[in-house]
Short mmCIF file of C-alpha atoms in Angstrom, two decimals:
data_model
loop_
_atom_site.label_atom_id
_atom_site.label_comp_id
_atom_site.label_asym_id
_atom_site.label_seq_id
_atom_site.Cartn_x
_atom_site.Cartn_y
_atom_site.Cartn_z
CA UNK A 1 0.07 -0.25 -0.21
CA UNK A 2 1.04 3.39 -0.29
CA UNK A 3 -0.04 6.68 0.84
CA UNK A 4 0.01 9.41 -1.32
CA UNK A 5 -1.18 12.17 1.46
CA UNK A 6 -3.80 12.99 3.89
CA UNK A 7 -7.13 14.03 1.81
CA UNK A 8 -9.00 15.85 4.14
CA UNK A 9 -9.99 16.10 7.93
CA UNK A 10 -13.44 16.26 9.19
CA UNK A 11 -14.85 17.69 12.23
CA UNK A 12 -17.76 17.42 13.25
CA UNK A 13 -18.80 21.02 15.98
CA UNK A 14 -21.94 21.10 18.83
CA UNK A 15 -22.10 25.00 17.57
CA UNK A 16 -21.89 25.87 13.71
CA UNK A 17 -21.45 29.27 13.97
CA UNK A 18 -18.92 29.34 16.54
CA UNK A 19 -16.47 26.79 14.93
CA UNK A 20 -16.69 28.92 11.86
CA UNK A 21 -16.04 31.85 13.13
CA UNK A 22 -12.71 30.08 15.15
CA UNK A 23 -11.24 28.46 11.62
CA UNK A 24 -11.76 31.04 9.10
CA UNK A 25 -11.46 33.93 11.62
CA UNK A 26 -9.47 33.21 14.08
CA UNK A 27 -7.15 30.40 12.07
CA UNK A 28 -7.76 32.26 9.09
CA UNK A 29 -8.68 29.05 6.81
CA UNK A 30 -10.04 30.17 3.65
CA UNK A 31 -14.14 29.03 2.64
CA UNK A 32 -14.31 27.31 -0.55
CA UNK A 33 -17.46 26.09 -0.42
CA UNK A 34 -20.61 25.82 2.04
CA UNK A 35 -23.25 23.54 1.96
CA UNK A 36 -26.49 22.86 4.03
CA UNK A 37 -28.20 19.83 3.58
CA UNK A 38 -31.62 20.30 4.63
CA UNK A 39 -32.34 16.87 5.35
CA UNK A 40 -29.76 16.46 7.92
CA UNK A 41 -29.91 19.76 9.17
CA UNK A 42 -26.35 20.10 8.61
CA UNK A 43 -23.77 22.47 7.38
CA UNK A 44 -20.83 21.45 5.65
CA UNK A 45 -18.16 23.87 5.13
CA UNK A 46 -15.10 23.28 3.06
CA UNK A 47 -12.18 25.34 4.15
CA UNK A 48 -8.73 25.32 2.43
CA UNK A 49 -5.31 25.57 4.36
CA UNK A 50 -2.49 27.56 2.44
CA UNK A 51 -4.23 27.19 -0.84
CA UNK A 52 -5.52 23.71 -0.35
CA UNK A 53 -8.53 22.08 0.39
CA UNK A 54 -7.92 20.10 3.68
CA UNK A 55 -10.48 20.50 6.08
CA UNK A 56 -14.18 19.81 6.38
CA UNK A 57 -16.32 21.16 8.92
CA UNK A 58 -19.11 19.27 9.60
CA UNK A 59 -22.36 20.77 11.91
CA UNK A 60 -25.32 18.36 13.45
CA UNK A 61 -28.17 18.94 15.91
CA UNK A 62 -26.98 18.18 19.21
CA UNK A 63 -23.84 16.04 18.71
CA UNK A 64 -23.33 13.18 21.50
CA UNK A 65 -19.84 13.95 22.84
CA UNK A 66 -17.34 11.41 21.34
CA UNK A 67 -15.57 8.36 22.44
CA UNK A 68 -15.55 7.28 19.16
CA UNK A 69 -18.75 8.15 17.26
CA UNK A 70 -18.92 8.82 13.05
CA UNK A 71 -21.44 11.86 13.94
CA UNK A 72 -20.05 13.52 16.95
CA UNK A 73 -18.52 16.44 18.70
CA UNK A 74 -14.35 16.60 17.89
CA UNK A 75 -12.00 15.12 15.44
CA UNK A 76 -14.21 12.98 13.28
CA UNK A 77 -11.59 11.19 11.07
CA UNK A 78 -7.89 11.25 9.19
CA UNK A 79 -8.14 10.40 5.85
CA UNK A 80 -5.56 9.52 3.48
CA UNK A 81 -5.55 9.67 -0.97
CA UNK A 82 -4.78 6.09 -2.23
CA UNK A 83 -4.66 5.18 -6.43
CA UNK A 84 -6.08 1.46 -5.78
CA UNK A 85 -8.99 1.36 -3.12
CA UNK A 86 -9.15 -2.85 -3.73
CA UNK A 87 -4.91 -3.37 -2.90
CA UNK A 88 -4.71 -1.24 -0.19
CA UNK A 89 -7.88 -2.77 1.49
CA UNK A 90 -5.90 -6.20 0.75
CA UNK A 91 -3.25 -5.18 2.62
CA UNK A 92 -4.91 -3.85 5.89
CA UNK A 93 -6.21 -7.33 5.59
CA UNK A 94 -3.56 -9.18 5.45
CA UNK A 95 -2.21 -7.20 8.70
CA UNK A 96 -5.52 -8.14 10.27
CA UNK A 97 -7.04 -4.76 9.96
CA UNK A 98 -10.62 -5.24 10.27
CA UNK A 99 -11.89 -2.63 6.95
CA UNK A 100 -15.59 -1.85 6.35
CA UNK A 101 -16.87 -2.31 3.00
CA UNK A 102 -15.84 -0.31 0.26
CA UNK A 103 -18.39 2.42 -0.68
CA UNK A 104 -19.51 5.12 -3.39
CA UNK A 105 -19.46 9.05 -2.12
CA UNK A 106 -22.80 9.88 -3.22
CA UNK A 107 -21.18 13.54 -4.20
CA UNK A 108 -17.95 12.66 -6.00
CA UNK A 109 -18.44 9.18 -7.34
CA UNK A 110 -15.55 8.08 -5.77
CA UNK A 111 -14.37 4.83 -3.25
CA UNK A 112 -14.12 5.38 0.07
CA UNK A 113 -13.63 3.21 3.10
CA UNK A 114 -12.84 3.51 7.10
CA UNK A 115 -10.92 1.35 9.42
CA UNK A 116 -9.32 2.35 13.14
CA UNK A 117 -6.56 2.59 14.69
CA UNK A 118 -5.56 0.81 17.96
CA UNK A 119 -6.89 3.62 19.99
CA UNK A 120 -10.48 3.38 18.16
CA UNK A 121 -9.54 6.90 15.85
CA UNK A 122 -11.30 6.21 12.56
CA UNK A 123 -9.53 6.79 9.28
CA UNK A 124 -10.35 6.80 5.65
CA UNK A 125 -9.28 5.82 2.55
CA UNK A 126 -10.35 7.85 -0.28
CA UNK A 127 -9.42 6.47 -4.03
CA UNK A 128 -8.14 9.18 -6.54
#
């Protein structure tokens, strides 16, 4: 398996306006696009770090505190780009790492999957 670079970092917040202000005004990240998903009552703000898209800021109504839930406040996951997701999954499973089934991102039609690090941090592989 060959990791190319970090694709993005997703952060779920409990107060969207407060978090948006922090990441944009205080940290100086540049908004790339902002989407409100009515069916989820959720915002998604794509942010650039030094001209590169790297952070996704999500809001969800009343997110639970996070021990390790996918839609909870705090760091959600780290994502790595890979050229061949099937090859990467094969490598992980050979190392006895449990990997979720490969899914298709409905917005980009790209393949992705998740697995956990030893502490339960979700890690995403994203095929580019």
